[in-house]
Amino acid sequence: MEASSRTHILLGIIAFLTLVIFALVAAALGVIVKVANKQDDAIAVRTTTTTSAGTATTTSSSSANNLVTSITVDQMMSHLNAFQEIADNNGRTRAIHTRGFELTLDYITKYLTDNTDLKVHRQDFNWSTFNLTDIPTFSSNITGVNKIYTRGVGADFY
């Protein structure tokens, strides 16, 4: 009889924990839905139109899905190809402190100015750069086996 009562207690605990888990999942989903709805509301666009009859205000909801679906692969490839052309014509790089970097900024600034209502302002800021003083290596000791890896094209890691 003692084993049977232990089994009943164990089953009761399992049932209770299952209900608690379901309640927590439901609460978490409720929070996620509420946050998602607030984000959609935050993205809403308000338009005010003034006519001789008066002023009308309309609000339309624009979600992230609308933005995602408005971007085409062809548009993305056009920009990526432009970035690659900038790199190809400037030492195969667009890294900071290079002409390729400056031309990339010019491209982005011109595109946003010509194709959007954004007010584009470029602001320079300071950053640090570091140069390697030697070829980096990585050493490991796994189960008593020492191994040294070197960095570089055709090496152990890049």
JSON list of C-alpha atoms in Angstrom, two decimals:
[
{"chain": "A", "resi": 1, "resn": "MET", "atom": "CA", "xyz": [0.00, 0.00, 0.00]},
{"chain": "A", "resi": 2, "resn": "GLU", "atom": "CA", "xyz": [2.90, 2.32, 0.70]},
{"chain": "A", "resi": 3, "resn": "ALA", "atom": "CA", "xyz": [4.24, 2.00, -2.89]},
{"chain": "A", "resi": 4, "resn": "SER", "atom": "CA", "xyz": [0.78, 2.75, -4.26]},
{"chain": "A", "resi": 5, "resn": "SER", "atom": "CA", "xyz": [0.43, 5.94, -2.21]},
{"chain": "A", "resi": 6, "resn": "ARG", "atom": "CA", "xyz": [3.91, 7.05, -3.28]},
{"chain": "A", "resi": 7, "resn": "THR", "atom": "CA", "xyz": [2.89, 6.50, -6.90]},
{"chain": "A", "resi": 8, "resn": "HIS", "atom": "CA", "xyz": [-0.27, 8.58, -6.39]},
{"chain": "A", "resi": 9, "resn": "ILE", "atom": "CA", "xyz": [1.73, 11.38, -4.76]},
{"chain": "A", "resi": 10, "resn": "LEU", "atom": "CA", "xyz": [4.28, 11.30, -7.58]},
{"chain": "A", "resi": 11, "resn": "LEU", "atom": "CA", "xyz": [1.52, 11.41, -10.21]},
{"chain": "A", "resi": 12, "resn": "GLY", "atom": "CA", "xyz": [-0.10, 14.32, -8.38]},
{"chain": "A", "resi": 13, "resn": "ILE", "atom": "CA", "xyz": [3.17, 16.24, -8.33]},
{"chain": "A", "resi": 14, "resn": "ILE", "atom": "CA", "xyz": [3.72, 15.55, -12.04]},
{"chain": "A", "resi": 15, "resn": "ALA", "atom": "CA", "xyz": [0.17, 16.72, -12.87]},
{"chain": "A", "resi": 16, "resn": "PHE", "atom": "CA", "xyz": [0.65, 19.87, -10.78]},
{"chain": "A", "resi": 17, "resn": "LEU", "atom": "CA", "xyz": [3.98, 20.70, -12.41]},
{"chain": "A", "resi": 18, "resn": "THR", "atom": "CA", "xyz": [2.47, 20.10, -15.86]},
{"chain": "A", "resi": 19, "resn": "LEU", "atom": "CA", "xyz": [-0.28, 22.63, -15.10]},
{"chain": "A", "resi": 20, "resn": "VAL", "atom": "CA", "xyz": [2.28, 25.14, -13.82]},
{"chain": "A", "resi": 21, "resn": "ILE", "atom": "CA", "xyz": [4.35, 24.74, -17.01]},
{"chain": "A", "resi": 22, "resn": "PHE", "atom": "CA", "xyz": [1.28, 25.26, -19.21]},
{"chain": "A", "resi": 23, "resn": "ALA", "atom": "CA", "xyz": [0.36, 28.39, -17.22]},
{"chain": "A", "resi": 24, "resn": "LEU", "atom": "CA", "xyz": [3.89, 29.80, -17.55]},
{"chain": "A", "resi": 25, "resn": "VAL", "atom": "CA", "xyz": [3.98, 29.12, -21.30]},
{"chain": "A", "resi": 26, "resn": "ALA", "atom": "CA", "xyz": [0.57, 30.79, -21.72]},
{"chain": "A", "resi": 27, "resn": "ALA", "atom": "CA", "xyz": [1.75, 33.83, -19.74]},
{"chain": "A", "resi": 28, "resn": "ALA", "atom": "CA", "xyz": [4.96, 34.06, -21.78]},
{"chain": "A", "resi": 29, "resn": "LEU", "atom": "CA", "xyz": [3.02, 33.89, -25.05]},
{"chain": "A", "resi": 30, "resn": "GLY", "atom": "CA", "xyz": [0.68, 36.59, -23.77]},
{"chain": "A", "resi": 31, "resn": "VAL", "atom": "CA", "xyz": [3.63, 38.86, -23.03]},
{"chain": "A", "resi": 32, "resn": "ILE", "atom": "CA", "xyz": [5.16, 38.18, -26.46]},
{"chain": "A", "resi": 33, "resn": "VAL", "atom": "CA", "xyz": [1.91, 39.02, -28.25]},
{"chain": "A", "resi": 34, "resn": "LYS", "atom": "CA", "xyz": [1.47, 42.18, -26.18]},
{"chain": "A", "resi": 35, "resn": "VAL", "atom": "CA", "xyz": [5.02, 43.36, -26.94]},
{"chain": "A", "resi": 36, "resn": "ALA", "atom": "CA", "xyz": [4.57, 42.59, -30.65]},
{"chain": "A", "resi": 37, "resn": "ASN", "atom": "CA", "xyz": [1.35, 44.62, -30.74]},
{"chain": "A", "resi": 38, "resn": "LYS", "atom": "CA", "xyz": [3.07, 47.56, -29.02]},
{"chain": "A", "resi": 39, "resn": "GLN", "atom": "CA", "xyz": [5.85, 47.45, -31.62]},
{"chain": "A", "resi": 40, "resn": "ASP", "atom": "CA", "xyz": [3.29, 47.52, -34.43]},
{"chain": "A", "resi": 41, "resn": "ASP", "atom": "CA", "xyz": [1.61, 50.50, -32.76]},
{"chain": "A", "resi": 42, "resn": "ALA", "atom": "CA", "xyz": [4.96, 52.28, -32.41]},
{"chain": "A", "resi": 43, "resn": "ILE", "atom": "CA", "xyz": [5.57, 51.88, -36.14]},
{"chain": "A", "resi": 44, "resn": "ALA", "atom": "CA", "xyz": [2.16, 53.31, -37.05]},
{"chain": "A", "resi": 45, "resn": "VAL", "atom": "CA", "xyz": [2.24, 56.23, -39.48]},
{"chain": "A", "resi": 46, "resn": "ARG", "atom": "CA", "xyz": [0.04, 59.27, -38.82]},
{"chain": "A", "resi": 47, "resn": "THR", "atom": "CA", "xyz": [-1.02, 61.41, -41.78]},
{"chain": "A", "resi": 48, "resn": "THR", "atom": "CA", "xyz": [-2.85, 64.73, -41.41]},
{"chain": "A", "resi": 49, "resn": "THR", "atom": "CA", "xyz": [-4.69, 66.16, -44.40]},
{"chain": "A", "resi": 50, "resn": "THR", "atom": "CA", "xyz": [-6.12, 69.69, -44.37]},
{"chain": "A", "resi": 51, "resn": "THR", "atom": "CA", "xyz": [-8.86, 70.57, -46.83]},
{"chain": "A", "resi": 52, "resn": "SER", "atom": "CA", "xyz": [-11.39, 73.38, -47.09]},
{"chain": "A", "resi": 53, "resn": "ALA", "atom": "CA", "xyz": [-13.86, 71.15, -45.23]},
{"chain": "A", "resi": 54, "resn": "GLY", "atom": "CA", "xyz": [-11.54, 70.67, -42.25]},
{"chain": "A", "resi": 55, "resn": "THR", "atom": "CA", "xyz": [-8.69, 68.51, -41.04]},
{"chain": "A", "resi": 56, "resn": "ALA", "atom": "CA", "xyz": [-8.67, 64.72, -41.24]},
{"chain": "A", "resi": 57, "resn": "THR", "atom": "CA", "xyz": [-6.16, 62.53, -39.46]},
{"chain": "A", "resi": 58, "resn": "THR", "atom": "CA", "xyz": [-5.63, 58.93, -40.48]},
{"chain": "A", "resi": 59, "resn": "THR", "atom": "CA", "xyz": [-3.38, 56.33, -38.95]},
{"chain": "A", "resi": 60, "resn": "SER", "atom": "CA", "xyz": [-2.12, 53.30, -40.84]},
{"chain": "A", "resi": 61, "resn": "SER", "atom": "CA", "xyz": [-0.20, 50.47, -39.24]},
{"chain": "A", "resi": 62, "resn": "SER", "atom": "CA", "xyz": [3.06, 49.51, -40.89]},
{"chain": "A", "resi": 63, "resn": "SER", "atom": "CA", "xyz": [4.73, 46.41, -39.53]},
{"chain": "A", "resi": 64, "resn": "ALA", "atom": "CA", "xyz": [8.19, 45.01, -39.96]},
{"chain": "A", "resi": 65, "resn": "ASN", "atom": "CA", "xyz": [6.71, 42.47, -42.38]},
{"chain": "A", "resi": 66, "resn": "ASN", "atom": "CA", "xyz": [5.72, 45.28, -44.74]},
{"chain": "A", "resi": 67, "resn": "LEU", "atom": "CA", "xyz": [9.28, 46.58, -44.69]},
{"chain": "A", "resi": 68, "resn": "VAL", "atom": "CA", "xyz": [10.75, 43.13, -45.26]},
{"chain": "A", "resi": 69, "resn": "THR", "atom": "CA", "xyz": [8.44, 42.35, -48.18]},
{"chain": "A", "resi": 70, "resn": "SER", "atom": "CA", "xyz": [9.14, 45.74, -49.78]},
{"chain": "A", "resi": 71, "resn": "ILE", "atom": "CA", "xyz": [12.85, 44.92, -50.23]},
{"chain": "A", "resi": 72, "resn": "THR", "atom": "CA", "xyz": [13.70, 42.81, -53.26]},
{"chain": "A", "resi": 73, "resn": "VAL", "atom": "CA", "xyz": [16.69, 40.62, -53.95]},
{"chain": "A", "resi": 74, "resn": "ASP", "atom": "CA", "xyz": [17.46, 42.73, -57.02]},
{"chain": "A", "resi": 75, "resn": "GLN", "atom": "CA", "xyz": [17.62, 45.88, -54.88]},
{"chain": "A", "resi": 76, "resn": "MET", "atom": "CA", "xyz": [19.95, 44.22, -52.38]},
{"chain": "A", "resi": 77, "resn": "MET", "atom": "CA", "xyz": [22.18, 42.83, -55.13]},
{"chain": "A", "resi": 78, "resn": "SER", "atom": "CA", "xyz": [22.36, 46.26, -56.76]},
{"chain": "A", "resi": 79, "resn": "HIS", "atom": "CA", "xyz": [23.77, 47.77, -53.55]},
{"chain": "A", "resi": 80, "resn": "LEU", "atom": "CA", "xyz": [26.08, 44.82, -52.87]},
{"chain": "A", "resi": 81, "resn": "ASN", "atom": "CA", "xyz": [27.44, 45.05, -56.43]},
{"chain": "A", "resi": 82, "resn": "ALA", "atom": "CA", "xyz": [28.01, 48.80, -55.97]},
{"chain": "A", "resi": 83, "resn": "PHE", "atom": "CA", "xyz": [29.93, 48.11, -52.74]},
{"chain": "A", "resi": 84, "resn": "GLN", "atom": "CA", "xyz": [31.99, 45.43, -54.48]},
{"chain": "A", "resi": 85, "resn": "GLU", "atom": "CA", "xyz": [32.77, 47.79, -57.36]},
{"chain": "A", "resi": 86, "resn": "ILE", "atom": "CA", "xyz": [33.95, 50.42, -54.87]},
{"chain": "A", "resi": 87, "resn": "ALA", "atom": "CA", "xyz": [36.23, 47.83, -53.26]},
{"chain": "A", "resi": 88, "resn": "ASP", "atom": "CA", "xyz": [37.52, 46.52, -56.61]},
{"chain": "A", "resi": 89, "resn": "ASN", "atom": "CA", "xyz": [38.45, 50.04, -57.73]},
{"chain": "A", "resi": 90, "resn": "ASN", "atom": "CA", "xyz": [40.15, 50.91, -54.43]},
{"chain": "A", "resi": 91, "resn": "GLY", "atom": "CA", "xyz": [42.66, 48.25, -53.55]},
{"chain": "A", "resi": 92, "resn": "ARG", "atom": "CA", "xyz": [39.97, 45.57, -53.05]},
{"chain": "A", "resi": 93, "resn": "THR", "atom": "CA", "xyz": [38.96, 47.07, -49.71]},
{"chain": "A", "resi": 94, "resn": "ARG", "atom": "CA", "xyz": [36.42, 49.35, -48.07]},
{"chain": "A", "resi": 95, "resn": "ALA", "atom": "CA", "xyz": [38.16, 49.21, -44.68]},
{"chain": "A", "resi": 96, "resn": "ILE", "atom": "CA", "xyz": [38.33, 52.20, -42.36]},
{"chain": "A", "resi": 97, "resn": "HIS", "atom": "CA", "xyz": [41.04, 54.74, -43.24]},
{"chain": "A", "resi": 98, "resn": "THR", "atom": "CA", "xyz": [40.84, 53.85, -46.96]},
{"chain": "A", "resi": 99, "resn": "ARG", "atom": "CA", "xyz": [39.44, 55.61, -50.01]},
{"chain": "A", "resi": 100, "resn": "GLY", "atom": "CA", "xyz": [37.04, 52.68, -50.42]},
{"chain": "A", "resi": 101, "resn": "PHE", "atom": "CA", "xyz": [35.55, 53.45, -47.01]},
{"chain": "A", "resi": 102, "resn": "GLU", "atom": "CA", "xyz": [35.05, 57.12, -47.87]},
{"chain": "A", "resi": 103, "resn": "LEU", "atom": "CA", "xyz": [33.46, 56.26, -51.23]},
{"chain": "A", "resi": 104, "resn": "THR", "atom": "CA", "xyz": [31.13, 53.79, -49.48]},
{"chain": "A", "resi": 105, "resn": "LEU", "atom": "CA", "xyz": [29.98, 56.57, -47.15]},
{"chain": "A", "resi": 106, "resn": "ASP", "atom": "CA", "xyz": [29.49, 58.86, -50.16]},
{"chain": "A", "resi": 107, "resn": "TYR", "atom": "CA", "xyz": [27.40, 56.16, -51.90]},
{"chain": "A", "resi": 108, "resn": "ILE", "atom": "CA", "xyz": [25.16, 55.60, -48.88]},
{"chain": "A", "resi": 109, "resn": "THR", "atom": "CA", "xyz": [24.75, 59.33, -48.21]},
{"chain": "A", "resi": 110, "resn": "LYS", "atom": "CA", "xyz": [23.89, 60.07, -51.86]},
{"chain": "A", "resi": 111, "resn": "TYR", "atom": "CA", "xyz": [21.41, 57.18, -52.06]},
{"chain": "A", "resi": 112, "resn": "LEU", "atom": "CA", "xyz": [19.58, 58.19, -48.89]},
{"chain": "A", "resi": 113, "resn": "THR", "atom": "CA", "xyz": [19.53, 61.87, -49.87]},
{"chain": "A", "resi": 114, "resn": "ASP", "atom": "CA", "xyz": [18.29, 61.18, -53.41]},
{"chain": "A", "resi": 115, "resn": "ASN", "atom": "CA", "xyz": [15.74, 58.45, -52.60]},
{"chain": "A", "resi": 116, "resn": "THR", "atom": "CA", "xyz": [14.31, 59.22, -49.16]},
{"chain": "A", "resi": 117, "resn": "ASP", "atom": "CA", "xyz": [13.02, 62.12, -47.11]},
{"chain": "A", "resi": 118, "resn": "LEU", "atom": "CA", "xyz": [15.72, 61.51, -44.52]},
{"chain": "A", "resi": 119, "resn": "LYS", "atom": "CA", "xyz": [17.97, 64.37, -43.45]},
{"chain": "A", "resi": 120, "resn": "VAL", "atom": "CA", "xyz": [21.38, 62.77, -43.74]},
{"chain": "A", "resi": 121, "resn": "HIS", "atom": "CA", "xyz": [24.16, 64.08, -41.52]},
{"chain": "A", "resi": 122, "resn": "ARG", "atom": "CA", "xyz": [27.62, 62.54, -41.46]},
{"chain": "A", "resi": 123, "resn": "GLN", "atom": "CA", "xyz": [29.48, 62.83, -38.21]},
{"chain": "A", "resi": 124, "resn": "ASP", "atom": "CA", "xyz": [33.08, 61.76, -37.87]},
{"chain": "A", "resi": 125, "resn": "PHE", "atom": "CA", "xyz": [34.21, 60.03, -34.72]},
{"chain": "A", "resi": 126, "resn": "ASN", "atom": "CA", "xyz": [37.50, 58.70, -33.41]},
{"chain": "A", "resi": 127, "resn": "TRP", "atom": "CA", "xyz": [38.32, 55.02, -33.34]},
{"chain": "A", "resi": 128, "resn": "SER", "atom": "CA", "xyz": [41.38, 53.01, -32.56]},
{"chain": "A", "resi": 129, "resn": "THR", "atom": "CA", "xyz": [43.09, 50.67, -34.94]},
{"chain": "A", "resi": 130, "resn": "PHE", "atom": "CA", "xyz": [45.52, 47.94, -34.09]},
{"chain": "A", "resi": 131, "resn": "ASN", "atom": "CA", "xyz": [48.17, 46.23, -36.17]},
{"chain": "A", "resi": 132, "resn": "LEU", "atom": "CA", "xyz": [49.43, 42.73, -35.61]},
{"chain": "A", "resi": 133, "resn": "THR", "atom": "CA", "xyz": [53.06, 42.68, -34.58]},
{"chain": "A", "resi": 134, "resn": "ASP", "atom": "CA", "xyz": [53.47, 38.99, -35.38]},
{"chain": "A", "resi": 135, "resn": "ILE", "atom": "CA", "xyz": [51.58, 36.09, -36.95]},
{"chain": "A", "resi": 136, "resn": "PRO", "atom": "CA", "xyz": [48.92, 35.01, -34.43]},
{"chain": "A", "resi": 137, "resn": "THR", "atom": "CA", "xyz": [49.06, 31.48, -33.10]},
{"chain": "A", "resi": 138, "resn": "PHE", "atom": "CA", "xyz": [46.68, 29.38, -31.08]},
{"chain": "A", "resi": 139, "resn": "SER", "atom": "CA", "xyz": [47.92, 26.54, -28.95]},
{"chain": "A", "resi": 140, "resn": "SER", "atom": "CA", "xyz": [45.91, 23.74, -27.41]},
{"chain": "A", "resi": 141, "resn": "ASN", "atom": "CA", "xyz": [46.54, 20.85, -25.09]},
{"chain": "A", "resi": 142, "resn": "ILE", "atom": "CA", "xyz": [43.88, 18.19, -25.40]},
{"chain": "A", "resi": 143, "resn": "THR", "atom": "CA", "xyz": [44.39, 14.92, -23.55]},
{"chain": "A", "resi": 144, "resn": "GLY", "atom": "CA", "xyz": [48.09, 15.65, -23.26]},
{"chain": "A", "resi": 145, "resn": "VAL", "atom": "CA", "xyz": [48.58, 16.39, -26.97]},
{"chain": "A", "resi": 146, "resn": "ASN", "atom": "CA", "xyz": [50.07, 19.85, -27.58]},
{"chain": "A", "resi": 147, "resn": "LYS", "atom": "CA", "xyz": [49.25, 21.46, -30.91]},
{"chain": "A", "resi": 148, "resn": "ILE", "atom": "CA", "xyz": [50.02, 24.95, -32.27]},
{"chain": "A", "resi": 149, "resn": "TYR", "atom": "CA", "xyz": [47.80, 26.46, -34.97]},
{"chain": "A", "resi": 150, "resn": "THR", "atom": "CA", "xyz": [48.84, 29.42, -37.14]},
{"chain": "A", "resi": 151, "resn": "ARG", "atom": "CA", "xyz": [46.71, 32.10, -38.78]},
{"chain": "A", "resi": 152, "resn": "GLY", "atom": "CA", "xyz": [46.76, 32.94, -42.47]},
{"chain": "A", "resi": 153, "resn": "VAL", "atom": "CA", "xyz": [45.48, 31.98, -45.90]},
{"chain": "A", "resi": 154, "resn": "GLY", "atom": "CA", "xyz": [46.00, 28.24, -46.29]},
{"chain": "A", "resi": 155, "resn": "ALA", "atom": "CA", "xyz": [46.97, 27.96, -42.61]},
{"chain": "A", "resi": 156, "resn": "ASP", "atom": "CA", "xyz": [45.03, 26.44, -39.72]},
{"chain": "A", "resi": 157, "resn": "PHE", "atom": "CA", "xyz": [42.68, 29.38, -39.23]},
{"chain": "A", "resi": 158, "resn": "TYR", "atom": "CA", "xyz": [41.97, 32.72, -40.89]}
]
